XYZ file of N, CA and C in Angstrom:
318
model
N 0.847 -1.186 0.000
C 0.000 0.000 0.000
C 0.887 1.243 0.000
N 0.478 2.244 -0.778
C 1.255 3.480 -0.866
C 1.101 4.282 0.417
N 2.140 5.059 0.706
C 2.114 5.924 1.889
C 0.977 6.929 1.732
N 0.118 7.113 2.758
C -0.995 8.055 2.639
C -0.543 9.514 2.699
N 0.720 9.753 3.001
C 1.236 11.115 3.122
C 2.179 11.459 1.977
N 2.278 12.763 1.710
C 3.223 13.291 0.726
C 4.250 14.109 1.504
N 5.502 13.803 1.319
C 6.582 14.550 1.956
C 7.190 15.472 0.897
N 7.336 16.751 1.218
C 7.844 17.723 0.250
C 8.447 18.903 0.996
N 8.927 19.908 0.251
C 9.546 21.086 0.852
C 8.795 22.345 0.432
N 8.762 23.327 1.323
C 8.144 24.616 1.030
C 8.868 25.250 -0.154
N 8.095 25.855 -1.064
C 8.672 26.499 -2.248
C 9.482 27.742 -1.878
N 9.241 28.275 -0.693
C 9.870 29.532 -0.306
C 11.052 29.338 0.651
N 10.805 28.638 1.769
C 11.849 28.514 2.797
C 12.495 27.129 2.823
N 11.999 26.228 1.988
C 12.531 24.857 1.881
C 12.325 24.013 3.136
N 11.407 24.436 4.022
C 11.103 23.647 5.226
C 10.490 22.315 4.800
N 10.812 21.264 5.520
C 10.234 19.950 5.244
C 8.780 19.954 5.697
N 7.892 19.515 4.792
C 6.466 19.509 5.082
C 5.883 18.141 4.766
N 4.728 17.878 5.333
C 4.012 16.642 5.057
C 2.531 16.985 4.956
N 1.849 16.350 4.005
C 0.413 16.557 3.842
C -0.206 15.233 3.428
N -1.481 15.095 3.688
C -2.198 13.902 3.268
C -2.234 13.854 1.750
N -2.180 12.659 1.210
C -2.178 12.438 -0.232
C -3.373 13.129 -0.908
N -4.483 13.221 -0.196
C -5.684 13.838 -0.774
C -5.507 15.341 -0.996
N -4.472 15.959 -0.409
C -4.229 17.394 -0.562
C -3.362 17.709 -1.780
N -2.991 16.701 -2.551
C -2.124 16.909 -3.721
C -2.724 17.963 -4.646
N -1.913 18.935 -5.048
C -2.340 19.998 -5.941
C -2.934 21.206 -5.228
N -3.210 21.098 -3.960
C -3.799 22.198 -3.194
C -2.707 23.107 -2.642
N -3.120 24.272 -2.212
C -2.199 25.215 -1.569
C -2.363 25.072 -0.061
N -1.248 25.169 0.662
C -1.328 25.203 2.119
C -0.343 26.231 2.642
N -0.565 26.659 3.861
C 0.306 27.650 4.488
C 1.449 26.931 5.178
N 2.661 27.332 4.860
C 3.847 26.740 5.469
C 3.860 27.097 6.952
N 4.118 26.123 7.795
C 4.143 26.356 9.245
C 5.361 27.159 9.677
N 6.406 27.159 8.842
C 7.622 27.863 9.210
C 7.612 29.317 8.732
N 7.315 29.538 7.429
C 7.401 30.903 6.881
C 6.033 31.550 6.657
N 4.968 30.815 6.873
C 3.577 31.302 6.746
C 3.192 31.693 5.328
N 3.960 31.290 4.330
C 3.606 31.600 2.945
C 2.866 30.412 2.339
N 2.062 30.701 1.321
C 1.339 29.637 0.631
C 2.305 28.844 -0.247
N 2.182 27.550 -0.190
C 3.003 26.669 -1.010
C 2.115 25.565 -1.551
N 2.454 25.038 -2.693
C 1.638 24.012 -3.347
C 2.084 22.613 -2.917
N 1.103 21.790 -2.572
C 1.380 20.377 -2.288
C 1.551 19.712 -3.654
N 2.691 19.082 -3.901
C 2.927 18.508 -5.234
C 1.968 17.358 -5.547
N 1.648 17.235 -6.840
C 0.835 16.105 -7.300
C 1.778 14.934 -7.540
N 1.325 13.767 -7.160
C 2.137 12.571 -7.371
C 1.845 12.010 -8.749
N 2.899 11.648 -9.444
C 2.741 11.058 -10.763
C 2.410 9.582 -10.612
N 1.510 9.122 -11.437
C 1.201 7.694 -11.464
C 2.325 6.993 -12.222
N 2.742 5.856 -11.745
C 3.813 5.150 -12.450
C 3.366 4.744 -13.856
N 4.261 4.909 -14.803
C 3.965 4.544 -16.188
C 4.120 3.038 -16.366
N 3.509 2.521 -17.405
C 3.511 1.077 -17.665
C 4.929 0.531 -17.777
N 5.825 1.288 -18.460
C 7.188 0.773 -18.621
C 7.927 0.739 -17.286
N 7.598 1.658 -16.385
C 8.213 1.656 -15.058
C 7.715 0.445 -14.269
N 6.423 0.152 -14.389
C 5.862 -1.018 -13.705
C 6.456 -2.308 -14.263
N 6.619 -2.376 -15.572
C 7.218 -3.566 -16.190
C 8.660 -3.730 -15.722
N 9.386 -2.629 -15.656
C 10.771 -2.672 -15.187
C 10.826 -3.142 -13.730
N 9.900 -2.624 -12.909
C 9.850 -3.037 -11.501
C 9.560 -4.537 -11.399
N 8.644 -5.043 -12.234
C 8.355 -6.482 -12.232
C 9.581 -7.287 -12.649
N 10.311 -6.783 -13.648
C 11.530 -7.458 -14.089
C 12.551 -7.512 -12.948
N 12.709 -6.405 -12.242
C 13.659 -6.356 -11.123
C 13.212 -7.313 -10.014
N 11.908 -7.350 -9.734
C 11.409 -8.291 -8.716
C 11.720 -9.734 -9.108
N 11.554 -10.037 -10.397
C 11.875 -11.382 -10.885
C 13.346 -11.708 -10.692
N 14.196 -10.738 -11.004
C 15.638 -10.937 -10.823
C 15.986 -11.110 -9.344
N 15.304 -10.349 -8.480
C 15.540 -10.496 -7.036
C 15.149 -11.889 -6.559
N 14.015 -12.394 -7.058
C 13.574 -13.742 -6.684
C 14.581 -14.781 -7.150
N 15.041 -14.640 -8.396
C 16.045 -15.562 -8.933
C 17.340 -15.484 -8.128
N 17.737 -14.265 -7.803
C 18.953 -14.058 -7.021
C 18.833 -14.726 -5.648
N 17.678 -14.567 -5.011
C 17.476 -15.154 -3.683
C 17.535 -16.676 -3.768
N 16.973 -17.231 -4.835
C 17.015 -18.679 -5.033
C 18.458 -19.160 -5.188
N 19.237 -18.430 -5.976
C 20.641 -18.795 -6.168
C 21.436 -18.638 -4.875
N 21.130 -17.587 -4.104
C 21.817 -17.396 -2.821
C 21.530 -18.562 -1.886
N 20.274 -19.012 -1.861
C 19.903 -20.142 -1.004
C 20.646 -21.405 -1.438
N 20.749 -21.616 -2.759
C 21.461 -22.776 -3.278
C 22.942 -22.733 -2.886
N 23.580 -21.584 -3.066
C 24.999 -21.438 -2.725
C 25.201 -21.613 -1.223
N 24.310 -21.029 -0.432
C 24.411 -21.178 1.026
C 24.310 -22.649 1.418
N 23.430 -23.391 0.750
C 23.317 -24.828 1.008
C 24.615 -25.555 0.702
N 25.220 -25.218 -0.444
C 26.512 -25.832 -0.794
C 27.576 -25.496 0.244
N 27.617 -24.253 0.659
C 28.610 -23.840 1.664
C 28.404 -24.616 2.958
N 27.147 -24.762 3.371
C 26.865 -25.508 4.599
C 27.302 -26.963 4.471
N 27.011 -27.588 3.314
C 27.427 -28.975 3.087
C 28.950 -29.103 3.131
N 29.637 -28.175 2.460
C 31.095 -28.232 2.430
C 31.701 -27.946 3.800
N 31.065 -27.073 4.564
C 31.543 -26.790 5.919
C 31.452 -28.042 6.780
N 30.345 -28.778 6.646
C 30.181 -30.030 7.399
C 31.235 -31.037 6.961
N 31.450 -31.152 5.647
C 32.455 -32.084 5.140
C 33.853 -31.695 5.629
N 34.169 -30.396 5.604
C 35.467 -29.922 6.096
C 35.640 -30.291 7.572
N 34.591 -30.095 8.347
C 34.663 -30.428 9.772
C 34.938 -31.926 9.957
N 34.281 -32.756 9.140
C 34.515 -34.205 9.225
C 35.966 -34.547 8.914
N 36.532 -33.914 7.863
C 37.920 -34.164 7.495
C 38.873 -33.660 8.577
N 38.543 -32.536 9.198
C 39.385 -32.023 10.285
C 39.391 -32.990 11.466
N 38.224 -33.543 11.791
C 38.157 -34.529 12.873
C 38.951 -35.786 12.516
N 38.837 -36.210 11.269
C 39.588 -37.387 10.817
C 41.089 -37.135 10.913
N 41.528 -35.941 10.485
C 42.944 -35.591 10.564
C 43.405 -35.565 12.022
N 42.593 -34.996 12.890
C 42.936 -34.956 14.318
C 43.085 -36.377 14.870
N 42.173 -37.259 14.494
C 42.251 -38.659 14.938
C 43.525 -39.324 14.428
N 43.847 -39.080 13.152
C 45.060 -39.673 12.580
C 46.320 -39.118 13.250
N 46.333 -37.833 13.545
C 47.488 -37.240 14.233
C 47.648 -37.817 15.632
N 46.520 -38.000 16.319
C 46.578 -38.601 17.668
C 47.074 -40.043 17.577
N 46.605 -40.784 16.584
C 47.053 -42.170 16.398
C 48.542 -42.205 16.071
N 48.989 -41.266 15.219
C 50.407 -41.193 14.870
C 51.242 -40.970 16.132
N 50.810 -40.005 16.962
C 51.538 -39.727 18.212
C 51.599 -40.966 19.096
N 50.452 -41.628 19.196
C 50.398 -42.824 20.037
C 51.328 -43.914 19.499
N 51.342 -44.121 18.186
C 52.200 -45.159 17.599
C 53.672 -44.794 17.726
N 54.012 -43.496 17.554
C 55.389 -43.073 17.712
C 55.857 -43.263 19.145
N 54.930 -43.019 20.096
C 55.262 -43.230 21.501
C 55.574 -44.703 21.766
N 54.684 -45.561 21.227
C 54.872 -46.983 21.406
C 56.180 -47.448 20.755
N 56.491 -46.913 19.607
C 57.707 -47.250 18.900
C 58.923 -46.810 19.723
N 58.842 -45.621 20.317
C 59.938 -45.101 21.141
C 60.149 -45.936 22.380
N 59.129 -46.471 22.948
C 59.233 -47.287 24.166
C 59.877 -48.634 23.849
N 59.563 -49.198 22.694
C 60.033 -50.547 22.367
C 61.431 -50.553 21.785
N 61.952 -49.433 21.343
C 63.278 -49.400 20.743
C 64.350 -49.411 21.784
C-alpha cells in the first residue's frame, strides 16, 4: 500500500512539510514561513516503469534462489570440512600414540 502522506519542501523557505495524499495539488500555508506553497501532485507510475519493476522483482527472486542454493553448498562443504578435520585430528593422535609406542620398544 502506498504511503498516505506526501513529503515535500516549502517552495519559499525549503522547510520539510508533510500533507495527506488527498491534498495533492492544493495550496497550504507553510508552518515555518507562513507563505502559501503548493502540495505537489504525485505522478502515477507509467507502464514501462511497472514492467521494469516487475523485471527487477523477478531478478531479485532468482537471485534469492541462487543465494539459497549457494548457502546450502557452503553448509554442506563446511560439514564435510569439519569431518575431514576430525579425521585428521584422529590420525594425528594415532600417529603420536604409535610413535610413543615405537619409542618405548626401541
